[in-house]
Short mmCIF file of C-alpha atoms in Angstrom, two decimals:
data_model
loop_
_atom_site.label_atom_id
_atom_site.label_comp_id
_atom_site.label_asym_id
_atom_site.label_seq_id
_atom_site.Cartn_x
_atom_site.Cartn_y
_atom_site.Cartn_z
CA UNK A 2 184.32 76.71 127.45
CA UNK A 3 184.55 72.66 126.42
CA UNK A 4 183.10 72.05 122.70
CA UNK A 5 180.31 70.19 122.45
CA UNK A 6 178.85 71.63 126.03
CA UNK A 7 179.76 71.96 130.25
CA UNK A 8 181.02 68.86 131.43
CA UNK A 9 181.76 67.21 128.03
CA UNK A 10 185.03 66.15 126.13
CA UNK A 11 186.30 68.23 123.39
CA UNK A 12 185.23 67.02 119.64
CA UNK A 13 187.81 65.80 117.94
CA UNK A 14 188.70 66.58 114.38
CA UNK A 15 186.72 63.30 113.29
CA UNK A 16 183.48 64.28 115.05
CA UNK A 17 183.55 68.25 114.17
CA UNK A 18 183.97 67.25 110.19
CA UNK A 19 180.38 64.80 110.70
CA UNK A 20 178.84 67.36 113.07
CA UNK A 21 179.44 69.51 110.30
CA UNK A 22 178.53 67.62 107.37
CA UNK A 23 175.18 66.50 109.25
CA UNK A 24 174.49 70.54 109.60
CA UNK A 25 174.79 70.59 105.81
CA UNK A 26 172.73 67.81 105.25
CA UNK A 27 169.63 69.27 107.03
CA UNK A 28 170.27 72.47 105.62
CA UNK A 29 169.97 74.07 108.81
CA UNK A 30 171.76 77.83 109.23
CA UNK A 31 175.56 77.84 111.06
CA UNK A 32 174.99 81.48 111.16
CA UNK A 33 174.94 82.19 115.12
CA UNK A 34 171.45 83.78 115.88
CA UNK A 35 168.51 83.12 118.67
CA UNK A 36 166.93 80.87 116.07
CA UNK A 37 168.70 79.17 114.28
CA UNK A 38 166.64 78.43 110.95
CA UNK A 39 166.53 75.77 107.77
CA UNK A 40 166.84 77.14 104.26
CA UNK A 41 164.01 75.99 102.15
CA UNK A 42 164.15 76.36 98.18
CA UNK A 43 161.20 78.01 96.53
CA UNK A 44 158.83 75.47 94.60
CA UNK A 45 155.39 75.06 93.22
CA UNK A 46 153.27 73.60 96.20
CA UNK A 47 150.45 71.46 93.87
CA UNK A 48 147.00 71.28 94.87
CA UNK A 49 146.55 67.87 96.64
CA UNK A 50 145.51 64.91 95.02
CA UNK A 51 144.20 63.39 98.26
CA UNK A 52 141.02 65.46 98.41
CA UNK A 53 137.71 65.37 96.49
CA UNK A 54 137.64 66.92 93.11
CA UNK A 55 135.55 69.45 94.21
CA UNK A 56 138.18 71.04 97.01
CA UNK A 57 140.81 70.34 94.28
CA UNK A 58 138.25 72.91 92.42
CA UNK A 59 138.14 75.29 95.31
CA UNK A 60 142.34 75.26 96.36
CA UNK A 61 143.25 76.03 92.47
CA UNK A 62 141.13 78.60 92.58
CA UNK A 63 142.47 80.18 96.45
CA UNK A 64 143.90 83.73 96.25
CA UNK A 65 147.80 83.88 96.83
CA UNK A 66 149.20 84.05 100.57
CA UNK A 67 149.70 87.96 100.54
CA UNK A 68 147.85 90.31 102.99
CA UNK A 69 145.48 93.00 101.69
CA UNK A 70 146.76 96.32 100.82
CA UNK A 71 144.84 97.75 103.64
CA UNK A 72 142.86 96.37 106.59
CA UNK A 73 139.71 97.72 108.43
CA UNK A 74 139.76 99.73 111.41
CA UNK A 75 136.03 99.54 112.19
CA UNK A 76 133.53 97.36 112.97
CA UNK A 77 131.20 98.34 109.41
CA UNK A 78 134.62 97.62 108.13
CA UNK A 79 135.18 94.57 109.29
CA UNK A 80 131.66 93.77 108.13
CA UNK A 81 131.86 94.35 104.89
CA UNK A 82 135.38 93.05 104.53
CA UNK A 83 133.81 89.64 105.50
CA UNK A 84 130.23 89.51 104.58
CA UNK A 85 130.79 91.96 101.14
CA UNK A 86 127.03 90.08 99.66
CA UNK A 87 125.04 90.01 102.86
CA UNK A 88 121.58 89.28 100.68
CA UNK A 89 123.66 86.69 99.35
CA UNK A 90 124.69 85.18 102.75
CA UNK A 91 121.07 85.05 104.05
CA UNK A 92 119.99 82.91 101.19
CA UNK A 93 122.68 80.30 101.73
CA UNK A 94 121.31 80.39 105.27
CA UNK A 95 117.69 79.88 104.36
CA UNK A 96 118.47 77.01 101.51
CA UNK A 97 120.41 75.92 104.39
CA UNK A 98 117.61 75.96 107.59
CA UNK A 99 115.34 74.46 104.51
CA UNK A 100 117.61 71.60 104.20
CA UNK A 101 117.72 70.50 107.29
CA UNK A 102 114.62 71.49 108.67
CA UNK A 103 115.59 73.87 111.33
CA UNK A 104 113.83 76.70 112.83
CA UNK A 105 116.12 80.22 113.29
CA UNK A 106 114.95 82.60 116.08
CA UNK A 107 116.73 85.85 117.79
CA UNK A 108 116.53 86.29 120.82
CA UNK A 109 118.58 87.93 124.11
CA UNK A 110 119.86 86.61 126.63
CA UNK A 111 121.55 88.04 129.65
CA UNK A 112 121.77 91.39 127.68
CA UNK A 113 123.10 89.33 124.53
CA UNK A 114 122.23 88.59 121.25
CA UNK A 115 122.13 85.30 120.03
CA UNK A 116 120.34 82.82 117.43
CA UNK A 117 118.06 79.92 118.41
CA UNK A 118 118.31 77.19 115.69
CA UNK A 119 115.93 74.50 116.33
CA UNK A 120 115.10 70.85 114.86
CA UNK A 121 111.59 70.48 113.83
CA UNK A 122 109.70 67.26 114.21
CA UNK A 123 110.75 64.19 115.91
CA UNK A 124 114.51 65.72 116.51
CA UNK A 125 113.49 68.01 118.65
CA UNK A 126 113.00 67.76 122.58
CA UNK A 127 115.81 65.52 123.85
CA UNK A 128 117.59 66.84 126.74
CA UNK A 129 120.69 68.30 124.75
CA UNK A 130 121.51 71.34 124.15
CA UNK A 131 125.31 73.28 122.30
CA UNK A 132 126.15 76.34 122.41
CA UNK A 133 127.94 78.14 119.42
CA UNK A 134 130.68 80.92 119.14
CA UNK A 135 131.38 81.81 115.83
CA UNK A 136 134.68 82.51 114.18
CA UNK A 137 136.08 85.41 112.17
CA UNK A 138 139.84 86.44 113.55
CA UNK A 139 137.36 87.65 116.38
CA UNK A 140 136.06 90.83 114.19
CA UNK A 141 133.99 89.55 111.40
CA UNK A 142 130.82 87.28 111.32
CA UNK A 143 128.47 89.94 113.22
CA UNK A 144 124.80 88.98 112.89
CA UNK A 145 123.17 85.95 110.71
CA UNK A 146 126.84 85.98 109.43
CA UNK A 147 128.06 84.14 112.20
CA UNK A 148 125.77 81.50 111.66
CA UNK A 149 126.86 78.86 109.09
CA UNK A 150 128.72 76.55 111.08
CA UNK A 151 126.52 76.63 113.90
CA UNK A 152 123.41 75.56 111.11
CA UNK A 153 125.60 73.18 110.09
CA UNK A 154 126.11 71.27 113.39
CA UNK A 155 122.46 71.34 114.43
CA UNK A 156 121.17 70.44 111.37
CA UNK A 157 123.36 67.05 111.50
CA UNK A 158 123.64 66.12 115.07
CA UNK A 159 119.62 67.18 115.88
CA UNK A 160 120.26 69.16 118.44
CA UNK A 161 119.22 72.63 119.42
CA UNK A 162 121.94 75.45 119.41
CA UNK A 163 122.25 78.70 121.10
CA UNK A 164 124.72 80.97 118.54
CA UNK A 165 126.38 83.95 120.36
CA UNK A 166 126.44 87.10 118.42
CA UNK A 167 128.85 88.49 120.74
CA UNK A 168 130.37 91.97 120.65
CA UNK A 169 133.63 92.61 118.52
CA UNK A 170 136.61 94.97 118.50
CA UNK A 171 137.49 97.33 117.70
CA UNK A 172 134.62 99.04 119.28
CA UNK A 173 134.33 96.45 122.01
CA UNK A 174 137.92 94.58 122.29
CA UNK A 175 139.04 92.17 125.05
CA UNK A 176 137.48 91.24 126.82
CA UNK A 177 134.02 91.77 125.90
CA UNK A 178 133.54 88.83 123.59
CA UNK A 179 134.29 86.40 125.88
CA UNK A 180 132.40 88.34 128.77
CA UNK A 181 129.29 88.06 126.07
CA UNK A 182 130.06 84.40 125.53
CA UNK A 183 130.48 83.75 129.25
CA UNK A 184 126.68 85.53 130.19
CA UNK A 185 125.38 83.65 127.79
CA UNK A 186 126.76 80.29 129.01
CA UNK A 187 125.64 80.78 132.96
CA UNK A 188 122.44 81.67 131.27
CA UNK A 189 121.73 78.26 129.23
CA UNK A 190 123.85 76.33 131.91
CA UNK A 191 121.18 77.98 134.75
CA UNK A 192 118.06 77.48 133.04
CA UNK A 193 118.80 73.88 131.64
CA UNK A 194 119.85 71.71 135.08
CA UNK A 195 118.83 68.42 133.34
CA UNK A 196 120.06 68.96 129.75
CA UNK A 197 123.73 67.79 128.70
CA UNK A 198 125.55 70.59 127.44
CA UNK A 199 128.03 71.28 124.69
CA UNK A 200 130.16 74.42 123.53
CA UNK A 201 131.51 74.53 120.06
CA UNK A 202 133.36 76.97 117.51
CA UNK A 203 136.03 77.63 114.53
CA UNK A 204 139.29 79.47 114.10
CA UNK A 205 138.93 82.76 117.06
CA UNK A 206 135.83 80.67 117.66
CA UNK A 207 137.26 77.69 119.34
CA UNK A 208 139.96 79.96 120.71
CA UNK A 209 137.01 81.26 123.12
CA UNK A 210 135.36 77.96 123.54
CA UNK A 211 138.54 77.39 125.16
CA UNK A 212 139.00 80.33 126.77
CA UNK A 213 135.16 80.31 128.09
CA UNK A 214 135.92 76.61 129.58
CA UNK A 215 139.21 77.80 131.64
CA UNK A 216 137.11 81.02 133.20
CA UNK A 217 134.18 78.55 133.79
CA UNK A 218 136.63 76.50 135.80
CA UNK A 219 138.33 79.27 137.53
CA UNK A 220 135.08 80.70 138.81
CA UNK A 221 133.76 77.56 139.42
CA UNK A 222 130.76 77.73 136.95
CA UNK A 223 129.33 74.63 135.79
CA UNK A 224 131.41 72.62 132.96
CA UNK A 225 130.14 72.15 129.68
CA UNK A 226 130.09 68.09 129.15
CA UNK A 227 131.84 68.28 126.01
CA UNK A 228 133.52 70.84 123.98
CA UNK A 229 134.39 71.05 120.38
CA UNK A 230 137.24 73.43 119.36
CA UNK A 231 138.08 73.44 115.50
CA UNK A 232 141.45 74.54 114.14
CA UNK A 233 141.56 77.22 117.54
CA UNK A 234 143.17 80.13 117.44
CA UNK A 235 144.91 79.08 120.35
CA UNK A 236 147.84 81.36 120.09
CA UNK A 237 147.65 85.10 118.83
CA UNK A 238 151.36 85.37 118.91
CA UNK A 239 152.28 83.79 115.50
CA UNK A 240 154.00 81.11 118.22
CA UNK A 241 154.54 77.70 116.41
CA UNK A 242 155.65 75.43 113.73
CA UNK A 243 152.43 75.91 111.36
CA UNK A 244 152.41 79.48 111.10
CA UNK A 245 156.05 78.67 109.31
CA UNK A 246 155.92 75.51 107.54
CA UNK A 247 152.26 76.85 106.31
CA UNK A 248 152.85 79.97 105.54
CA UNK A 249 152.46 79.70 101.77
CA UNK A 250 150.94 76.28 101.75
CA UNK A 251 147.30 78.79 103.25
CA UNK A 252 146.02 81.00 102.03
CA UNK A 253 145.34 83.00 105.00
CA UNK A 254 148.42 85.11 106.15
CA UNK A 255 148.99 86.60 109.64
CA UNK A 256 151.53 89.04 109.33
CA UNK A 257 149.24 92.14 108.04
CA UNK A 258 146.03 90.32 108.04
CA UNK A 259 145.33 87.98 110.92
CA UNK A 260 148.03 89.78 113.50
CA UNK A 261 145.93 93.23 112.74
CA UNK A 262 142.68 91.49 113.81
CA UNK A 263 144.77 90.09 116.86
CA UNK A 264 146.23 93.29 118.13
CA UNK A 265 142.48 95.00 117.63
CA UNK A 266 140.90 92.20 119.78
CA UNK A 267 144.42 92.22 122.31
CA UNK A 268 143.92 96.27 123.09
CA UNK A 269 147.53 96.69 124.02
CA UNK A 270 147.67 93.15 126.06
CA UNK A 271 150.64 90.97 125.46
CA UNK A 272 149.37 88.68 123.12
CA UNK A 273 150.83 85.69 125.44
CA UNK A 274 148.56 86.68 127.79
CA UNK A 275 146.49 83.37 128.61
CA UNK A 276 143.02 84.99 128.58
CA UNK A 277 144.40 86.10 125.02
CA UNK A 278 145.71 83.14 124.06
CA UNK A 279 144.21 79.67 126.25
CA UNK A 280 147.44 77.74 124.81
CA UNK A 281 149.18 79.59 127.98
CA UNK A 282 146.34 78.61 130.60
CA UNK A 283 145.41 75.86 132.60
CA UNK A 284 143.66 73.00 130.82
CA UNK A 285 142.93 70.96 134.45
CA UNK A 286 139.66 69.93 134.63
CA UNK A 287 138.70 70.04 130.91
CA UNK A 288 135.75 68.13 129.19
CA UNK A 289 136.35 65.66 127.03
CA UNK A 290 137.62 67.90 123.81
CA UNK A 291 137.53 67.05 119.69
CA UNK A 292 140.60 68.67 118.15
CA UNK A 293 139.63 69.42 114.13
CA UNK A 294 142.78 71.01 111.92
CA UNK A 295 143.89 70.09 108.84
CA UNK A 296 147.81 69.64 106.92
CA UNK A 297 147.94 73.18 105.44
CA UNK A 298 146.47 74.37 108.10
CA UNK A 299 148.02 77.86 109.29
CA UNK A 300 146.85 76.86 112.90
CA UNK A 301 147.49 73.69 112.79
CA UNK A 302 150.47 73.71 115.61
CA UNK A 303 147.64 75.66 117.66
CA UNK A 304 145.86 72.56 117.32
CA UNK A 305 148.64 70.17 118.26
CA UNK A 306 149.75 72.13 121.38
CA UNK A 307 146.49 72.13 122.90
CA UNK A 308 146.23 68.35 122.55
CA UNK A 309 149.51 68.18 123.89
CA UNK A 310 148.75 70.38 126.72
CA UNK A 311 145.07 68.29 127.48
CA UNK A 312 147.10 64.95 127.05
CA UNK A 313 149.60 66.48 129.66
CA UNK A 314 146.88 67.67 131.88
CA UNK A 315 145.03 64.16 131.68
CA UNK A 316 142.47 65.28 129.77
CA UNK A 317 140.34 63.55 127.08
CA UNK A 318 141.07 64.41 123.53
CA UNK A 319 140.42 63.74 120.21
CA UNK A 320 142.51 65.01 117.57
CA UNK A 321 141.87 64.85 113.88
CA UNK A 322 143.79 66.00 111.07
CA UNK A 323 142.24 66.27 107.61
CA UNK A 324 144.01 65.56 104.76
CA UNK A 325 145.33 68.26 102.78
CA UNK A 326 142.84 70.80 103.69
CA UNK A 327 144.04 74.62 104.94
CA UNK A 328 142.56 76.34 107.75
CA UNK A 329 138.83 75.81 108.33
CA UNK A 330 138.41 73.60 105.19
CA UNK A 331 136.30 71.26 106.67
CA UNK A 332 133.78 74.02 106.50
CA UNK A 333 134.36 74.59 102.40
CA UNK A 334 130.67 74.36 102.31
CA UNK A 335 127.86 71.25 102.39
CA UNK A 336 128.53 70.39 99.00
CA UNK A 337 131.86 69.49 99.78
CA UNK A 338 132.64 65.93 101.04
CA UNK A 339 135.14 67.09 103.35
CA UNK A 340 132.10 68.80 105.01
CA UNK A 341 130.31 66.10 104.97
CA UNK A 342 132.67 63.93 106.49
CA UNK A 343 133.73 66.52 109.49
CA UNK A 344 130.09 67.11 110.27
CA UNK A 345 129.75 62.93 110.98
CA UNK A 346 133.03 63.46 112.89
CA UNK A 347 131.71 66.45 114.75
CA UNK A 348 127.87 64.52 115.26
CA UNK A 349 129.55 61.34 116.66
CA UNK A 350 131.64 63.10 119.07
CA UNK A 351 128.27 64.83 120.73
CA UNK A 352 126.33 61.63 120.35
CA UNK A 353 128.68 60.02 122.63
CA UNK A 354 129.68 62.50 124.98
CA UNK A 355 126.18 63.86 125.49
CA UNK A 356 124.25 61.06 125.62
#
């Protein structure tokens, strides 16, 4: 076989010596293998300087990027591993539905449970309506749990929001969260003909908001007008440049943490499979989409690719990458100016798509 590739000239001594001095230079591995890799010294990775004091405050204080000893294997596991304070999590919501001056009802519909969060006053009424799914590597935020972000987002765009509490492996694996999701959306997309619709989520969250929108266009259901996916766990397989370059930088860790949630949700599906992962679907026919992710973001590359793949598809979409932040750090918590910021994002991209 010809150096340098079929159908070219052999390198002569002149180009091997800079072919191999450029190697050297990027540090990348001459060791043959199926991937060839770049040797990166160990450093001290300091807490940005680019974000508010108070997520310096927050990032200093982050636990290190190791995986727990041991991870659940139920649902009450799951539960408690996170949502340990549950009083405590009710009374942030409450301070929270206080705040903004929302209303939070339970109700079921098509068979599943959800939360009604509703604008009092003048806010309420206008023909708009979103509908939530809540993260949590797909097995935690069961109950008022799930709620935050969804609180969040209709207490700053005004608009009532339908949160699915949607079932959860291990008990109920794939695909019964995104069936749940899915009878939930024909539901609200039925009963509201006139109203503009919206679909949002976080992390395994905006993985199914994606995943809901490719079965809605496969079986022809009505499209939501606008879709919000943040940081999406778009891929399950650890697939992408951000689960390497950010491997330390977050503090979340896949590898004995997130890949045990995956392969409880998967239920012995290949974890490429593209009603597992929507990065391997069809984005045709999307609605206009807002991208959220951040630069120490684990999932940030499962961000990028499903811009690229919209883009590709000739789809609308709006990427935004926050400086600095890790995975879902734009939800550190009202008091945070990064959350503040994101939610104005997040409200103008509604305002203008569902107007």
């Amino acid at each position: 076989m010809k150096q340098g590739g079929v159908g070219s000239a052999p390198l002569g001594p002149g180009a091997r010596c800079r072919a191999w001095l450029l190697v050297a230079a990027l540090g990348v591995s001459t060791i043959a293998s199926a991937e060839p890799v770049r040797h990166v010294p160990a450093y001290d990775l300091p807490v940005p300087s680019t974000v508010s004091p108070e997520l310096q405050a927050a990032m200093a204080k982050a636990p290190p990027s190791v995986p727990p000893a041991s991870m659940p294997a139920t649902n009450a596991g799951w539960s408690a591993f996170f949502t340990p304070d549950p009083a405590k999590t009710h009374e942030k919501t409450l301070k929270l539905l206080e705040k903004f001056k929302l209303a939070l009802s339970e109700e079921t519909i098509g068979g599943v449970h959800c939360y009604r969060i509703t604008p009092r006053g003048a806010r309420a009424g206008r023909k708009r309506l979103l509908m939530h799914i809540h993260g949590g590597a797909y097995t935690g935020g069961a109950g008022e749990a799930g709620v935050f972000e969804a609180v969040l987002v209709a207490g700053t765009t005004g608009i009532e929001t339908v949160s699915v509490d949607y079932r959860m492996p291990p008990s109920y694996p794939f695909p019964a969260p995104v069936d749940d999701a899915i009878t939930v959306w024909k539901q609200v997309s039925q009963h509201r003909p006139g109203s503009r619709l919206g679909i949002f989520g976080t992390s395994s969250g905006g993985g199914m908001v994606l995943a809901v929108t490719q079965r809605a266009i496969a079986e022809h259901l009505r499209l939501p007008d606008a879709i919000m996916a943040g940081t999406p766990w778009s891929d399950l397989s650890e697939t992408g440049d951000s689960y390497h370059t950010n491997r330390y930088a977050d503090p979340i860790v896949y590898e004995g943490e997130l890949g045990v949630a995956a392969r409880q949700y998967a239920n012995g599906i290949d974890l490429k499979d593209p009603r597992l992962s929507p990065i391997y679907g069809s984005f045709s026919g999307f609605p206009p989409t807002l991208l959220l992710a951040g630069t120490r973001d684990l999932f940030l590359s499962n961000t990028v690719r499903v811009d690229r793949k919209l883009r590709d598809a000739g789809r609308r979409s709006e990427l935004i990458v926050y400086e600095g932040q890790s995975h879902v750090g734009y939800l550190s918590g009202i008091e945070f100016p990064e959350t503040v910021t994101a939610l104005k994002d997040i409200a103008a991209f509604f305002s203008r798509e569902l107007k």
